[in-house]
Amino acid sequence: MFRRGRKASVEASPDPDEARGGRDVDRPGPYDAEAAPQDDIHRLDLGALRVPALRGVQVQFQVEESTGRPLTVVVTDGRSAMELAVFAAPRTAPLWDEVRAEILETLRDSGGAEGEGPFGAELRMRLPTNRPGETVPGRMIGVDGPRWFLRAVVTGAAGQDVAAGPLLDETLRRIVVVRGDEAMPVRDPLPLRLPKEVADGPEGSGDSDGPSREVTPGTSTAAPMPVRGTRIAEMG
């Protein structure tokens, strides 16, 4: 889902049932803003998402050139990548079970299957890259919260081995979602913005001019997906 373009780089050093939409999964997070822990972890403020800047991971943003608005957020540990997206969800019912069933129906012919991971039920699938006819293994994780739904698509080593991305798992567990009070249609993406660490930095501190093998997760997903942008900012 990335295209080559301008790049900016910066170094970055409750009630659990309600916060998770009533899903009984043995995990401490992701958290709703109302149940966020009081810890010493630095989190990048992306508006609807606060993503922990953990040592050993890099956070990348595909940015719409005309507005500077992030279209996708990707966390990578060098071997695996995790694309994050957050959407408005119903107040009364979890969304992941419904979305998972819809996506699974479209994946039957391509070998998609349901599996179990650190965050409960997830999907295993083949995802297209930017090379015609090429696919890579991936996992889709869904987390239900109060009026929000967080989706993570994992590729690379952790896209086929659930134990291969502990830093990505830790990042996902420590994310805080800020839903806000605004009424929004179900499945609409929640608004994101660049963190001040990138927004306040110099424009165009580097160019992505080398060859890339870019994965385009979500081609078969039922939830809305961002469109392509032209600039990538990185932190980490």
Coordinates of C-alpha atoms in Angstrom, one line a residue:
M1 CA 0.0 0.0 0.0
F2 CA 3.0 2.3 -0.1
R3 CA 4.3 4.3 -3.0
R4 CA 7.7 5.8 -3.2
G5 CA 7.9 9.4 -2.3
R6 CA 9.2 12.0 0.1
K7 CA 10.3 10.7 3.5
A8 CA 10.9 12.4 6.9
S9 CA 12.7 10.6 9.7
V10 CA 12.8 11.1 13.5
E11 CA 14.5 9.0 16.2
A12 CA 12.1 7.8 18.8
S13 CA 13.4 6.3 21.7
P14 CA -10.3 -0.2 34.0
D15 CA -12.9 -2.2 32.9
P16 CA -11.3 -4.7 30.5
D17 CA -14.6 -6.2 29.2
E18 CA -16.0 -2.8 28.4
A19 CA -12.8 -1.5 26.8
R20 CA -12.6 -4.6 24.6
G21 CA -16.2 -4.6 23.5
G22 CA -17.1 -7.5 25.9
R23 CA -14.7 -10.0 24.3
D24 CA -13.1 -12.3 26.9
V25 CA -9.5 -12.4 25.8
D26 CA -6.5 -12.7 28.1
R27 CA -4.6 -9.5 27.2
P28 CA -4.0 -6.1 28.8
G29 CA -4.7 -4.0 25.7
P30 CA -5.2 -2.2 23.3
Y31 CA -6.8 0.3 25.6
D32 CA -9.7 2.7 25.2
A33 CA -8.6 6.2 26.2
E34 CA -11.0 6.0 29.2
A35 CA -9.0 3.0 30.5
A36 CA -5.5 3.9 29.4
P37 CA -2.8 3.0 31.9
Q38 CA -0.8 5.6 33.7
D39 CA 2.7 4.4 32.6
D40 CA 6.0 5.9 31.5
I41 CA 5.7 4.8 27.9
H42 CA 6.0 7.5 25.2
R43 CA 3.2 7.2 22.7
L44 CA 3.0 9.0 19.4
D45 CA -0.2 11.0 19.3
L46 CA -1.8 10.2 15.9
G47 CA -5.2 11.6 16.9
A48 CA -7.4 8.5 17.1
L49 CA -4.4 6.3 17.8
R50 CA -1.6 6.7 20.4
V51 CA 1.1 4.3 19.3
P52 CA 3.9 3.4 21.7
A53 CA 7.4 4.2 20.4
L54 CA 9.1 1.1 21.6
R55 CA 12.9 0.5 21.2
G56 CA 13.5 -1.8 18.2
V57 CA 10.5 -0.8 16.1
Q58 CA 10.0 1.8 13.5
V59 CA 6.7 3.6 12.8
Q60 CA 5.9 4.6 9.2
F61 CA 3.2 6.8 7.8
Q62 CA 1.8 6.9 4.3
V63 CA 0.9 10.5 4.0
E64 CA -1.5 12.2 1.6
E65 CA 0.6 14.9 -0.1
S66 CA -2.1 17.5 -0.5
T67 CA -3.3 17.5 3.1
G68 CA -0.5 15.9 5.2
R69 CA -3.0 13.5 6.6
P70 CA -1.7 9.9 7.4
L71 CA -3.5 7.3 5.3
T72 CA -1.8 4.3 6.8
V73 CA 0.3 3.6 9.9
V74 CA 2.8 0.7 9.8
V75 CA 4.9 -0.6 12.6
T76 CA 7.9 -2.7 11.6
D77 CA 10.7 -4.6 13.5
G78 CA 12.8 -5.2 10.5
R79 CA 11.5 -8.7 9.9
S80 CA 7.8 -8.2 10.1
A81 CA 5.3 -5.3 9.5
M82 CA 2.0 -4.5 11.0
E83 CA -0.4 -2.1 9.3
L84 CA -2.9 -0.4 11.7
A85 CA -6.3 1.1 11.0
V86 CA -9.1 2.1 13.4
F87 CA -12.8 2.5 12.5
A88 CA -16.0 3.6 14.1
A89 CA -18.1 0.7 15.5
P90 CA -21.5 0.1 17.0
R91 CA -22.1 1.0 20.6
T92 CA -23.9 -2.2 21.4
A93 CA -22.3 -5.1 19.5
P94 CA -18.7 -6.2 18.6
L95 CA -17.7 -5.7 15.0
W96 CA -14.9 -8.2 14.5
D97 CA -17.0 -11.3 14.4
E98 CA -19.1 -9.8 11.7
V99 CA -16.2 -8.4 9.7
R100 CA -14.3 -11.7 10.0
A101 CA -17.1 -13.7 8.7
E102 CA -17.6 -11.4 5.7
I103 CA -13.9 -11.5 4.8
L104 CA -13.6 -15.2 5.4
E105 CA -16.4 -15.8 2.9
T106 CA -14.4 -13.9 0.2
L107 CA -11.2 -15.9 1.0
R108 CA -12.6 -19.4 0.7
D109 CA -11.2 -20.0 -2.8
S110 CA -7.8 -18.5 -2.1
G111 CA -7.1 -20.6 1.0
G112 CA -8.0 -18.1 3.7
A113 CA -8.7 -19.6 7.1
E114 CA -9.5 -18.6 10.6
G115 CA -6.9 -19.2 13.3
E116 CA -6.1 -18.3 16.9
G117 CA -3.5 -15.8 17.9
P118 CA -2.4 -13.7 20.9
F119 CA -5.4 -11.5 20.5
G120 CA -8.0 -14.2 19.9
A121 CA -9.6 -15.2 16.6
E122 CA -7.8 -13.9 13.6
L123 CA -7.6 -14.5 9.8
R124 CA -4.8 -16.2 7.9
M125 CA -4.6 -15.2 4.2
R126 CA -2.5 -14.5 1.1
L127 CA -1.9 -10.8 0.4
P128 CA -1.0 -9.3 -3.0
T129 CA 2.2 -7.3 -3.3
N130 CA 2.9 -4.6 -5.9
R131 CA 4.3 -7.3 -8.2
P132 CA 1.7 -8.8 -10.5
G133 CA 0.7 -12.2 -9.4
E134 CA 2.8 -12.2 -6.3
T135 CA 1.3 -12.8 -2.8
V136 CA 2.7 -13.2 0.7
P137 CA 1.3 -14.8 3.8
G138 CA -0.4 -12.5 6.3
R139 CA -2.6 -12.4 9.4
M140 CA -5.4 -10.0 10.2
I141 CA -6.1 -9.2 13.8
G142 CA -9.2 -7.5 15.0
V143 CA -9.9 -5.8 18.4
D144 CA -13.3 -4.5 19.5
G145 CA -13.5 -1.6 21.8
P146 CA -16.3 0.8 22.9
R147 CA -17.5 2.3 19.6
W148 CA -14.3 1.5 17.9
F149 CA -12.7 -1.4 16.0
L150 CA -8.9 -1.7 15.6
R151 CA -7.5 -3.8 12.7
A152 CA -3.9 -4.9 12.3
V153 CA -2.6 -6.7 9.2
V154 CA 0.7 -8.5 9.9
T155 CA 3.1 -9.5 7.1
G156 CA 6.7 -10.8 7.0
A157 CA 8.0 -13.4 9.4
A158 CA 5.1 -12.8 11.8
G159 CA 2.6 -13.1 9.0
Q160 CA 3.0 -16.8 9.1
D161 CA 4.4 -17.5 12.6
V162 CA 2.4 -15.9 15.4
A163 CA 5.5 -16.1 17.7
A164 CA 7.8 -14.3 15.3
G165 CA 6.8 -10.7 16.1
P166 CA 6.9 -10.1 19.9
L167 CA 7.7 -6.4 19.5
L168 CA 4.7 -6.0 17.2
D169 CA 2.5 -7.8 19.7
E170 CA 3.8 -5.6 22.5
T171 CA 3.1 -2.5 20.4
L172 CA -0.5 -3.6 19.7
R173 CA -1.1 -4.4 23.4
R174 CA 0.0 -0.9 24.4
I175 CA -1.9 1.1 21.8
V176 CA -4.5 3.6 23.1
V177 CA -7.5 4.4 21.0
V178 CA -9.2 7.8 21.3
R179 CA -12.7 7.4 19.9
G180 CA -14.0 10.9 20.6
D181 CA -17.7 11.8 20.9
E182 CA -18.4 12.6 17.3
A183 CA -21.1 10.5 15.7
M184 CA -19.8 8.5 12.7
P185 CA -21.1 5.9 10.3
V186 CA -20.1 2.4 11.4
R187 CA -16.9 1.2 9.6
D188 CA -15.8 4.8 8.7
P189 CA -12.1 5.3 9.5
L190 CA -11.4 7.4 12.6
P191 CA -9.3 10.6 11.8
L192 CA -5.6 10.4 12.1
R193 CA -2.9 13.0 12.1
L194 CA 0.9 13.1 12.0
P195 CA 2.5 13.2 15.4
K196 CA 4.3 16.4 16.3
E197 CA 7.6 14.5 16.1
V198 CA 7.1 14.3 12.4
A199 CA 4.8 17.3 11.7
D200 CA 7.3 19.7 13.4
G201 CA 10.3 18.2 11.6
P202 CA 11.9 19.4 8.3
E203 CA 10.0 18.5 5.1
G204 CA 11.7 16.0 2.8
S205 CA 14.6 15.0 5.1
G206 CA 15.1 12.0 2.7
D207 CA 13.9 10.4 -0.4
S208 CA 12.8 6.8 -0.9
D209 CA 14.6 6.2 -4.2
G210 CA 15.6 2.5 -3.9
P211 CA 13.6 -0.5 -5.1
S212 CA 10.9 -1.6 -2.7
R213 CA 8.7 -4.7 -2.2
E214 CA 5.6 -3.2 -1.0
V215 CA 2.7 -5.2 0.4
T216 CA -0.9 -4.0 -0.2
P217 CA -2.9 -5.6 2.7
G218 CA -6.6 -5.4 2.7
T219 CA -7.4 -5.9 -0.9
S220 CA -10.1 -8.4 0.1
T221 CA -11.2 -6.8 3.3
A222 CA -14.7 -5.7 4.0
A223 CA -13.8 -2.7 6.0
P224 CA -13.0 0.6 4.2
M225 CA -9.3 0.9 3.2
P226 CA -7.3 4.1 2.7
V227 CA -6.4 5.2 -0.8
R228 CA -2.8 5.6 -2.0
G229 CA -0.8 8.6 -1.0
T230 CA 2.6 9.8 -2.2
R231 CA 4.8 10.5 0.8
I232 CA 6.1 8.3 3.6
A233 CA 7.3 9.6 7.0
E234 CA 9.2 7.3 9.3
M235 CA 10.0 7.3 13.0
G236 CA 12.2 4.9 14.9

